[in-house]
Short mmCIF file of C-alpha atoms and ligand atoms in Angstrom, two decimals:
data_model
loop_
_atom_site.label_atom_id
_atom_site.label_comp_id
_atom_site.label_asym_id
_atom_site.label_seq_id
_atom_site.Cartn_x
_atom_site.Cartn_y
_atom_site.Cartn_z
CA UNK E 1 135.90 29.03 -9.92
CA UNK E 2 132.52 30.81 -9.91
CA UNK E 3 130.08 30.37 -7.63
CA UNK E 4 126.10 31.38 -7.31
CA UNK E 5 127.73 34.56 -5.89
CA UNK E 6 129.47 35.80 -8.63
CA UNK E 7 126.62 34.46 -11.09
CA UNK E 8 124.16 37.18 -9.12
CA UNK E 9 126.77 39.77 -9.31
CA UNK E 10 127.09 39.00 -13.30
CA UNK E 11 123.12 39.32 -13.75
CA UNK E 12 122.73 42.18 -11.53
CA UNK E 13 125.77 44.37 -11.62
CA UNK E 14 126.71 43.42 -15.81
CA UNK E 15 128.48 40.45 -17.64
CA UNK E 16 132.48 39.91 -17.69
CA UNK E 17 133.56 41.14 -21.71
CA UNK E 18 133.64 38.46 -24.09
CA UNK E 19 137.07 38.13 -26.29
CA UNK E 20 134.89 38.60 -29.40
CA UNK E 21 131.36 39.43 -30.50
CA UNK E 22 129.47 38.24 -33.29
CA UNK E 23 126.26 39.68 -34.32
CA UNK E 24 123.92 38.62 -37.02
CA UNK E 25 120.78 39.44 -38.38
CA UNK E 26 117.67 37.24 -37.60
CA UNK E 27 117.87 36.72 -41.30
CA UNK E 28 121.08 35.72 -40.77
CA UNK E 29 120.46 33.65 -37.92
CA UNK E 30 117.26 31.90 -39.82
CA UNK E 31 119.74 30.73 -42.68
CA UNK E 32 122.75 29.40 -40.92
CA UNK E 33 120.71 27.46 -37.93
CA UNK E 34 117.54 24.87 -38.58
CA UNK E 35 114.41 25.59 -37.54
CA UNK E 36 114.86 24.16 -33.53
CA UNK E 37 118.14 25.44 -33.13
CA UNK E 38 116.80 28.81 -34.33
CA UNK E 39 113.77 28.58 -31.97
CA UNK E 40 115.68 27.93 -29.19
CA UNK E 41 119.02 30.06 -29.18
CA UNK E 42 117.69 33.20 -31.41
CA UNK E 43 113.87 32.75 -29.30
CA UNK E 44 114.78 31.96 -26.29
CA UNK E 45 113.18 28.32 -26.77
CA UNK E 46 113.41 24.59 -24.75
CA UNK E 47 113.65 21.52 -26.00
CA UNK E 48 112.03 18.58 -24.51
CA UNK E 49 114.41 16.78 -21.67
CA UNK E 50 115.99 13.28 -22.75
CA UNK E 51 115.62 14.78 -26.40
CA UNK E 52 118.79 16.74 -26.76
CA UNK E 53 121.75 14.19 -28.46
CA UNK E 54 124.27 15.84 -26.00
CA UNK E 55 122.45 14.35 -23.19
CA UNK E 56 123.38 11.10 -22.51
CA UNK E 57 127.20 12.06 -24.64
CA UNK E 58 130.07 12.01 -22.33
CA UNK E 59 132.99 12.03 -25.01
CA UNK E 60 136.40 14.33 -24.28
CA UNK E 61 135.74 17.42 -26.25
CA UNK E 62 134.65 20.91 -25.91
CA UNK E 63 131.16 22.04 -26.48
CA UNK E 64 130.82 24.68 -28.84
CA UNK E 65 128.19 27.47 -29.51
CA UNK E 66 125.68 26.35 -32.44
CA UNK E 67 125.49 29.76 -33.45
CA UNK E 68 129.15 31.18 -32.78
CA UNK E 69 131.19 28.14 -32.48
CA UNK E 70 132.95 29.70 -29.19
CA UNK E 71 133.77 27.03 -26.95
CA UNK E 72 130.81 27.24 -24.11
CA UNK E 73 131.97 23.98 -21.84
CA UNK E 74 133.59 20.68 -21.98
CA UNK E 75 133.66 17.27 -21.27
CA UNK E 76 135.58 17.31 -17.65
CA UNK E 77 132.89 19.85 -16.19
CA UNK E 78 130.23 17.70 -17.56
CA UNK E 79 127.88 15.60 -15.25
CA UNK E 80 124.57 13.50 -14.70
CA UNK E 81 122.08 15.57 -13.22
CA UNK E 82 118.95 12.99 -14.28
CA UNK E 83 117.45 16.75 -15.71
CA UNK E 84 117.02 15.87 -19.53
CA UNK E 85 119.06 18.05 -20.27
CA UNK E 86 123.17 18.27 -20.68
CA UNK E 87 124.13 19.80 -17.07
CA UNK E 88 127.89 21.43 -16.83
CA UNK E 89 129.36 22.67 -13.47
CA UNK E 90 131.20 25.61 -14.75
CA UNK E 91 131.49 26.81 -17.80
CA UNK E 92 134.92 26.74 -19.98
CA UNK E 93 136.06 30.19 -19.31
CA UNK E 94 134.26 32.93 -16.73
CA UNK E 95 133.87 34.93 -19.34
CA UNK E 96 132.31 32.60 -22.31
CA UNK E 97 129.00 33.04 -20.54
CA UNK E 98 126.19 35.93 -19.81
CA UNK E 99 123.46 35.97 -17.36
CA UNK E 100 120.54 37.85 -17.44
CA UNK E 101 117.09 37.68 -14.74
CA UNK E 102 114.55 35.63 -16.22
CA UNK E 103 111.29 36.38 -14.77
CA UNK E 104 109.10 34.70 -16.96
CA UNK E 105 106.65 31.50 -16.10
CA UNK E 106 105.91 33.28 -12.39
CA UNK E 107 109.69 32.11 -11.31
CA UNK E 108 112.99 33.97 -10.70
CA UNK E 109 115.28 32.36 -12.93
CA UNK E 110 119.14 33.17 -14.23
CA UNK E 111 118.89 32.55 -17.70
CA UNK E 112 122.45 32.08 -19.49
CA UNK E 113 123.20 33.03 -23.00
CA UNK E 114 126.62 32.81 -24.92
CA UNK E 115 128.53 36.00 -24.52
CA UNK E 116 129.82 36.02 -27.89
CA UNK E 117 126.98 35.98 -30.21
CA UNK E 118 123.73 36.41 -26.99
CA UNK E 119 122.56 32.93 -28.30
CA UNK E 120 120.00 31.35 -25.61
CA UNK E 121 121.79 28.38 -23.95
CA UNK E 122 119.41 27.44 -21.02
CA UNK E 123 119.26 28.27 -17.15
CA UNK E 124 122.04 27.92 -14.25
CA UNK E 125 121.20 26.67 -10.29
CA UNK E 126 122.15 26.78 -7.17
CA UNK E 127 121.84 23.12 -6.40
CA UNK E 128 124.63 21.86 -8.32
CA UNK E 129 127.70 19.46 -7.18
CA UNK E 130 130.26 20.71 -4.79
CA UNK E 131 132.70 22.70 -4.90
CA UNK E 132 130.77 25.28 -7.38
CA UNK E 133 127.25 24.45 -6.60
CA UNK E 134 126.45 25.14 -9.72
CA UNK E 135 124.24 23.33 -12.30
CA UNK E 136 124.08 24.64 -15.62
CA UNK E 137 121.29 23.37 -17.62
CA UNK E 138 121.71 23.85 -21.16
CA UNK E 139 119.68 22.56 -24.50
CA UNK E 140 121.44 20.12 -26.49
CA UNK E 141 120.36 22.60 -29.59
CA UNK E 142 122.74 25.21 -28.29
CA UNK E 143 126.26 23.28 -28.54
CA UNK E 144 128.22 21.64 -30.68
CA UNK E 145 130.69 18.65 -29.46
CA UNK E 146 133.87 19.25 -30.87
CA UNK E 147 135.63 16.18 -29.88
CA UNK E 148 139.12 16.82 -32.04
CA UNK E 149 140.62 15.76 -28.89
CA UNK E 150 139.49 12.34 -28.75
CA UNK E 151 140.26 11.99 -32.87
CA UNK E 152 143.82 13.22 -32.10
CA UNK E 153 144.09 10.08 -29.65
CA UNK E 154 143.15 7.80 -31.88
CA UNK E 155 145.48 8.97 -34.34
CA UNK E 156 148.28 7.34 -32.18
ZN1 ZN X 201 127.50 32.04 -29.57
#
């Protein structure tokens, strides 16, 4: 399980290796994503809290990257942090995620991006639910629900 520990060591000392890397042109990008999903994962963007569709979703499935469709999180890690925004404990695999110093807006911030593609996701805290601690606070833009799982149980 990570903890705030290891997320300092990943923005300070270098991210874990992804299993695969995708990289696209901002042409590329501009095509396959609309215009907010593009803002925020290619420009480093936020959407509004209680605006993202993910928010208030707790179905079983795996959230995907919009840009990469590498799973990023799912549905057990999810939780209600009353942010706005979807807000995941851990995220599906240590190494699905890369963190990087944000010192914009006058604040010290650890802003997380998928490792596959370096699509923006959203920020990570330290004043999440035990055990982690953790609180990742992602935009709603970024991910995809793929909730195959749940359709598979219907099937029954
Ligand atoms: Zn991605």
């Amino acid at each position: 399980m990570l903890t705030w520990k290891d997320i300092i060591k990943y923005s300070v000392n270098g991210n874990p290796t992804p299993n695969r890397r995708v990289e696209k042109t901002e042409a590329e990008w501009r095509q396959q994503l609309t215009l907010e999903q593009y803002r925020i994962t290619r420009q480093k963007g936020t959407e509004r809290p209680h605006s993202g569709a993910l928010c208030s979703i707790y179905d079983e499935g795996q959230y995907n990257c919009i840009c990469c469709d590498t799973p990023l999180f799912d549905s057990t890690i999810k939780f209600e942090s009353g942010s706005g925004w979807p807000s995941f404990t851990q995220p599906i695999t240590p190494n699905a995620i890369k963190y990087h110093k944000d010192s914009s807006f006058g604040m010290v911030r650890v802003e997380v991006m998928c490792n596959t593609c370096d699509g923006h996701l959203g920020h990570v805290f330290p004043d999440g639910p035990a055990p982690s601690g953790l609180r990742y606070c992602i935009n709603s833009e970024s991910m995809q629900l793929d909730s195959k799982i749940e359709e598979h149980n219907n099937d029954k």
